[in-house]
C-alpha cells in the first residue's frame, strides 16, 4: 500500500474517532466565535449538528453561512502536543427543514449515536439541524505531514511541501 493510500484511509477513519466538532463562525459585524457541537456524518461526508436558537453560532450561520470546523485528536492520546492530528474543513451551512424525511433520518442517526438526549432536542421547537457541506480543507498527521483536501470530483489529498 502506498503512503498516499495509507493517508487516505487515515483521513476516512479520523472523524469516526471523535464525537464532537469545533465550530468557527463569524457574526455580521465580523466578530469570530468558536464553539463545539456533537455531530453525525452522512455517506457524502456532510456534517450535521443540532443548533439551538439561543446559540451564538446559530445566529452567525443565519447571517453568514460560511463556517470552519476542526476535528482534533484528544490531547491525552497524542504523542506530541505540537503535532496533534487534526482535520479542518471550510464548509457551507444550510438549515434543514424540520419534520422532512431527511430531517427524520438525520435525527435517527443522532439517536443511534448519542441516545435519549436527542429525543428531547428533536422535540424542542428552537432546535434545528444544520448541514455543513465541506468545500476544502487540510488534514494534518504531524510535522511535515500536511495534506490539502480538495472536494471537487471526490476527496483528493495532496501533500503540501515547503
PDB file of C-alpha atoms in Angstrom:
ATOM      1  CA  UNK A   1       0.000   0.000   0.000  1.00  0.00           C
ATOM      2  CA  UNK A   2       1.376   3.424  -0.970  1.00  0.00           C
ATOM      3  CA  UNK A   3       1.847   6.238   1.526  1.00  0.00           C
ATOM      4  CA  UNK A   4      -0.965   8.308  -0.005  1.00  0.00           C
ATOM      5  CA  UNK A   5      -3.303   5.277   0.203  1.00  0.00           C
ATOM      6  CA  UNK A   6      -2.446   4.970   3.917  1.00  0.00           C
ATOM      7  CA  UNK A   7      -3.162   8.687   4.383  1.00  0.00           C
ATOM      8  CA  UNK A   8      -6.473   8.331   2.545  1.00  0.00           C
ATOM      9  CA  UNK A   9      -7.526   5.529   4.916  1.00  0.00           C
ATOM     10  CA  UNK A  10      -6.439   7.554   7.964  1.00  0.00           C
ATOM     11  CA  UNK A  11      -8.460  10.507   6.644  1.00  0.00           C
ATOM     12  CA  UNK A  12     -11.573   8.390   6.143  1.00  0.00           C
ATOM     13  CA  UNK A  13     -11.326   6.917   9.658  1.00  0.00           C
ATOM     14  CA  UNK A  14     -10.342  10.107  11.501  1.00  0.00           C
ATOM     15  CA  UNK A  15     -13.836  11.517  12.078  1.00  0.00           C
ATOM     16  CA  UNK A  16     -15.059   8.199  13.494  1.00  0.00           C
ATOM     17  CA  UNK A  17     -12.725   8.658  16.466  1.00  0.00           C
ATOM     18  CA  UNK A  18     -14.282  11.912  17.693  1.00  0.00           C
ATOM     19  CA  UNK A  19     -17.862  12.690  18.714  1.00  0.00           C
ATOM     20  CA  UNK A  20     -17.862  16.484  18.538  1.00  0.00           C
ATOM     21  CA  UNK A  21     -16.515  19.124  16.196  1.00  0.00           C
ATOM     22  CA  UNK A  22     -15.117  22.562  16.986  1.00  0.00           C
ATOM     23  CA  UNK A  23     -17.137  25.104  15.038  1.00  0.00           C
ATOM     24  CA  UNK A  24     -15.951  28.568  13.960  1.00  0.00           C
ATOM     25  CA  UNK A  25     -18.430  31.166  12.735  1.00  0.00           C
ATOM     26  CA  UNK A  26     -18.418  34.929  12.184  1.00  0.00           C
ATOM     27  CA  UNK A  27     -21.076  37.484  13.123  1.00  0.00           C
ATOM     28  CA  UNK A  28     -22.496  40.143  10.789  1.00  0.00           C
ATOM     29  CA  UNK A  29     -20.067  42.566  12.418  1.00  0.00           C
ATOM     30  CA  UNK A  30     -17.114  40.306  11.631  1.00  0.00           C
ATOM     31  CA  UNK A  31     -16.628  39.076  15.207  1.00  0.00           C
ATOM     32  CA  UNK A  32     -15.364  35.459  15.293  1.00  0.00           C
ATOM     33  CA  UNK A  33     -16.920  32.861  17.571  1.00  0.00           C
ATOM     34  CA  UNK A  34     -15.705  29.382  18.458  1.00  0.00           C
ATOM     35  CA  UNK A  35     -17.991  26.717  19.862  1.00  0.00           C
ATOM     36  CA  UNK A  36     -18.473  22.978  19.572  1.00  0.00           C
ATOM     37  CA  UNK A  37     -21.211  20.541  18.670  1.00  0.00           C
ATOM     38  CA  UNK A  38     -21.721  16.785  18.718  1.00  0.00           C
ATOM     39  CA  UNK A  39     -22.175  15.645  15.118  1.00  0.00           C
ATOM     40  CA  UNK A  40     -23.136  12.886  12.736  1.00  0.00           C
ATOM     41  CA  UNK A  41     -21.932  12.438   9.188  1.00  0.00           C
ATOM     42  CA  UNK A  42     -23.608  11.043   6.078  1.00  0.00           C
ATOM     43  CA  UNK A  43     -22.152   8.931   3.267  1.00  0.00           C
ATOM     44  CA  UNK A  44     -21.130  12.056   1.301  1.00  0.00           C
ATOM     45  CA  UNK A  45     -19.230  13.284   4.399  1.00  0.00           C
ATOM     46  CA  UNK A  46     -21.610  16.159   5.111  1.00  0.00           C
ATOM     47  CA  UNK A  47     -21.612  17.015   8.807  1.00  0.00           C
ATOM     48  CA  UNK A  48     -24.806  17.630  10.785  1.00  0.00           C
ATOM     49  CA  UNK A  49     -25.362  19.123  14.215  1.00  0.00           C
ATOM     50  CA  UNK A  50     -28.294  20.288  16.335  1.00  0.00           C
ATOM     51  CA  UNK A  51     -28.304  24.079  16.776  1.00  0.00           C
ATOM     52  CA  UNK A  52     -30.236  25.885  19.477  1.00  0.00           C
ATOM     53  CA  UNK A  53     -31.896  29.157  18.557  1.00  0.00           C
ATOM     54  CA  UNK A  54     -30.175  30.602  21.650  1.00  0.00           C
ATOM     55  CA  UNK A  55     -26.651  29.722  20.487  1.00  0.00           C
ATOM     56  CA  UNK A  56     -24.464  32.472  19.071  1.00  0.00           C
ATOM     57  CA  UNK A  57     -23.231  30.187  16.291  1.00  0.00           C
ATOM     58  CA  UNK A  58     -26.831  29.672  15.131  1.00  0.00           C
ATOM     59  CA  UNK A  59     -27.376  33.394  14.608  1.00  0.00           C
ATOM     60  CA  UNK A  60     -23.966  33.713  12.973  1.00  0.00           C
ATOM     61  CA  UNK A  61     -24.785  30.936  10.490  1.00  0.00           C
ATOM     62  CA  UNK A  62     -28.118  32.575   9.667  1.00  0.00           C
ATOM     63  CA  UNK A  63     -26.241  35.813   8.866  1.00  0.00           C
ATOM     64  CA  UNK A  64     -23.209  34.206   7.200  1.00  0.00           C
ATOM     65  CA  UNK A  65     -23.464  30.618   6.003  1.00  0.00           C
ATOM     66  CA  UNK A  66     -19.687  30.090   5.920  1.00  0.00           C
ATOM     67  CA  UNK A  67     -18.124  28.022   8.709  1.00  0.00           C
ATOM     68  CA  UNK A  68     -14.845  26.372   9.506  1.00  0.00           C
ATOM     69  CA  UNK A  69     -14.769  23.180  11.531  1.00  0.00           C
ATOM     70  CA  UNK A  70     -11.999  21.333  13.301  1.00  0.00           C
ATOM     71  CA  UNK A  71     -11.740  17.679  14.266  1.00  0.00           C
ATOM     72  CA  UNK A  72      -8.752  17.151  16.563  1.00  0.00           C
ATOM     73  CA  UNK A  73      -7.242  14.172  18.345  1.00  0.00           C
ATOM     74  CA  UNK A  74      -7.754  14.035  22.103  1.00  0.00           C
ATOM     75  CA  UNK A  75      -4.794  15.584  23.965  1.00  0.00           C
ATOM     76  CA  UNK A  76      -4.492  12.557  26.224  1.00  0.00           C
ATOM     77  CA  UNK A  77      -3.995  10.290  23.202  1.00  0.00           C
ATOM     78  CA  UNK A  78      -1.485  12.308  21.193  1.00  0.00           C
ATOM     79  CA  UNK A  79       2.236  11.645  21.161  1.00  0.00           C
ATOM     80  CA  UNK A  80       3.277  15.298  20.796  1.00  0.00           C
ATOM     81  CA  UNK A  81       1.007  18.205  21.772  1.00  0.00           C
ATOM     82  CA  UNK A  82       2.540  20.337  18.986  1.00  0.00           C
ATOM     83  CA  UNK A  83       1.713  17.769  16.320  1.00  0.00           C
ATOM     84  CA  UNK A  84      -1.818  16.658  17.202  1.00  0.00           C
ATOM     85  CA  UNK A  85      -3.534  15.026  14.236  1.00  0.00           C
ATOM     86  CA  UNK A  86      -6.362  17.248  13.030  1.00  0.00           C
ATOM     87  CA  UNK A  87      -8.712  17.864  10.169  1.00  0.00           C
ATOM     88  CA  UNK A  88     -10.022  21.323   9.326  1.00  0.00           C
ATOM     89  CA  UNK A  89     -12.728  21.879   6.728  1.00  0.00           C
ATOM     90  CA  UNK A  90     -14.240  25.003   5.205  1.00  0.00           C
ATOM     91  CA  UNK A  91     -17.973  24.477   4.886  1.00  0.00           C
ATOM     92  CA  UNK A  92     -21.227  25.890   3.596  1.00  0.00           C
ATOM     93  CA  UNK A  93     -24.032  25.727   6.189  1.00  0.00           C
ATOM     94  CA  UNK A  94     -27.699  25.157   5.457  1.00  0.00           C
ATOM     95  CA  UNK A  95     -30.569  24.810   7.906  1.00  0.00           C
ATOM     96  CA  UNK A  96     -32.684  21.719   7.297  1.00  0.00           C
ATOM     97  CA  UNK A  97     -36.457  21.945   7.253  1.00  0.00           C
ATOM     98  CA  UNK A  98     -37.995  20.281  10.304  1.00  0.00           C
ATOM     99  CA  UNK A  99     -40.040  17.116  10.035  1.00  0.00           C
ATOM    100  CA  UNK A 100     -38.972  16.227   6.488  1.00  0.00           C
ATOM    101  CA  UNK A 101     -37.904  12.675   5.664  1.00  0.00           C
ATOM    102  CA  UNK A 102     -34.222  13.720   5.572  1.00  0.00           C
ATOM    103  CA  UNK A 103     -34.577  15.587   8.894  1.00  0.00           C
ATOM    104  CA  UNK A 104     -36.061  12.423  10.446  1.00  0.00           C
ATOM    105  CA  UNK A 105     -33.261  10.239   9.040  1.00  0.00           C
ATOM    106  CA  UNK A 106     -30.547  12.527  10.402  1.00  0.00           C
ATOM    107  CA  UNK A 107     -32.357  12.702  13.751  1.00  0.00           C
ATOM    108  CA  UNK A 108     -32.389   8.891  13.843  1.00  0.00           C
ATOM    109  CA  UNK A 109     -28.600   8.857  13.237  1.00  0.00           C
ATOM    110  CA  UNK A 110     -28.194  11.200  16.198  1.00  0.00           C
ATOM    111  CA  UNK A 111     -30.297   8.939  18.422  1.00  0.00           C
ATOM    112  CA  UNK A 112     -28.258   5.892  17.397  1.00  0.00           C
ATOM    113  CA  UNK A 113     -25.007   7.688  18.194  1.00  0.00           C
ATOM    114  CA  UNK A 114     -25.954   9.772  21.253  1.00  0.00           C
ATOM    115  CA  UNK A 115     -29.006   8.165  22.844  1.00  0.00           C
ATOM    116  CA  UNK A 116     -32.024   9.581  24.642  1.00  0.00           C
ATOM    117  CA  UNK A 117     -30.936  13.228  24.866  1.00  0.00           C
ATOM    118  CA  UNK A 118     -31.666  13.525  21.154  1.00  0.00           C
ATOM    119  CA  UNK A 119     -35.354  12.739  21.724  1.00  0.00           C
ATOM    120  CA  UNK A 120     -35.545  15.895  23.843  1.00  0.00           C
ATOM    121  CA  UNK A 121     -33.663  18.035  21.298  1.00  0.00           C
ATOM    122  CA  UNK A 122     -35.902  16.809  18.478  1.00  0.00           C
ATOM    123  CA  UNK A 123     -38.974  17.893  20.411  1.00  0.00           C
ATOM    124  CA  UNK A 124     -37.759  21.424  21.216  1.00  0.00           C
ATOM    125  CA  UNK A 125     -39.028  23.949  18.649  1.00  0.00           C
ATOM    126  CA  UNK A 126     -35.923  26.177  18.762  1.00  0.00           C
ATOM    127  CA  UNK A 127     -33.532  23.345  17.853  1.00  0.00           C
ATOM    128  CA  UNK A 128     -32.671  22.963  14.185  1.00  0.00           C
ATOM    129  CA  UNK A 129     -30.403  20.569  12.341  1.00  0.00           C
ATOM    130  CA  UNK A 130     -27.633  22.311  10.434  1.00  0.00           C
ATOM    131  CA  UNK A 131     -25.946  20.632   7.471  1.00  0.00           C
ATOM    132  CA  UNK A 132     -22.305  21.551   6.839  1.00  0.00           C
ATOM    133  CA  UNK A 133     -21.125  20.770   3.316  1.00  0.00           C
ATOM    134  CA  UNK A 134     -17.298  20.719   3.153  1.00  0.00           C
ATOM    135  CA  UNK A 135     -15.614  22.502   0.247  1.00  0.00           C
ATOM    136  CA  UNK A 136     -11.928  22.049   1.042  1.00  0.00           C
ATOM    137  CA  UNK A 137      -9.594  21.713   3.967  1.00  0.00           C
ATOM    138  CA  UNK A 138      -6.398  20.355   5.470  1.00  0.00           C
ATOM    139  CA  UNK A 139      -5.525  17.091   7.145  1.00  0.00           C
ATOM    140  CA  UNK A 140      -2.515  17.209   9.477  1.00  0.00           C
ATOM    141  CA  UNK A 141      -0.901  13.997  10.659  1.00  0.00           C
ATOM    142  CA  UNK A 142       2.168  15.576  12.283  1.00  0.00           C
ATOM    143  CA  UNK A 143       5.234  17.640  11.477  1.00  0.00           C
ATOM    144  CA  UNK A 144       5.734  17.879   7.711  1.00  0.00           C
ATOM    145  CA  UNK A 145       2.696  15.689   7.080  1.00  0.00           C
ATOM    146  CA  UNK A 146       0.091  18.231   5.956  1.00  0.00           C
ATOM    147  CA  UNK A 147      -2.335  17.393   3.158  1.00  0.00           C
ATOM    148  CA  UNK A 148      -4.587  19.733   1.204  1.00  0.00           C
ATOM    149  CA  UNK A 149      -8.091  18.350   0.690  1.00  0.00           C
ATOM    150  CA  UNK A 150      -9.969  19.168  -2.472  1.00  0.00           C
ATOM    151  CA  UNK A 151     -13.578  18.022  -2.654  1.00  0.00           C
ATOM    152  CA  UNK A 152     -14.116  18.627  -6.379  1.00  0.00           C
ATOM    153  CA  UNK A 153     -14.880  15.295  -8.037  1.00  0.00           C
ATOM    154  CA  UNK A 154     -14.338  13.352  -4.787  1.00  0.00           C
ATOM    155  CA  UNK A 155     -11.893  13.883  -1.970  1.00  0.00           C
ATOM    156  CA  UNK A 156      -8.321  14.345  -3.190  1.00  0.00           C
ATOM    157  CA  UNK A 157      -5.438  14.648  -0.734  1.00  0.00           C
ATOM    158  CA  UNK A 158      -2.233  16.358  -1.830  1.00  0.00           C
ATOM    159  CA  UNK A 159       0.894  16.644   0.322  1.00  0.00           C
ATOM    160  CA  UNK A 160       1.826  20.277   0.955  1.00  0.00           C
ATOM    161  CA  UNK A 161       5.572  20.820   0.713  1.00  0.00           C
ATOM    162  CA  UNK A 162       7.633  23.850   1.731  1.00  0.00           C
TER     163      UNK A 162
END
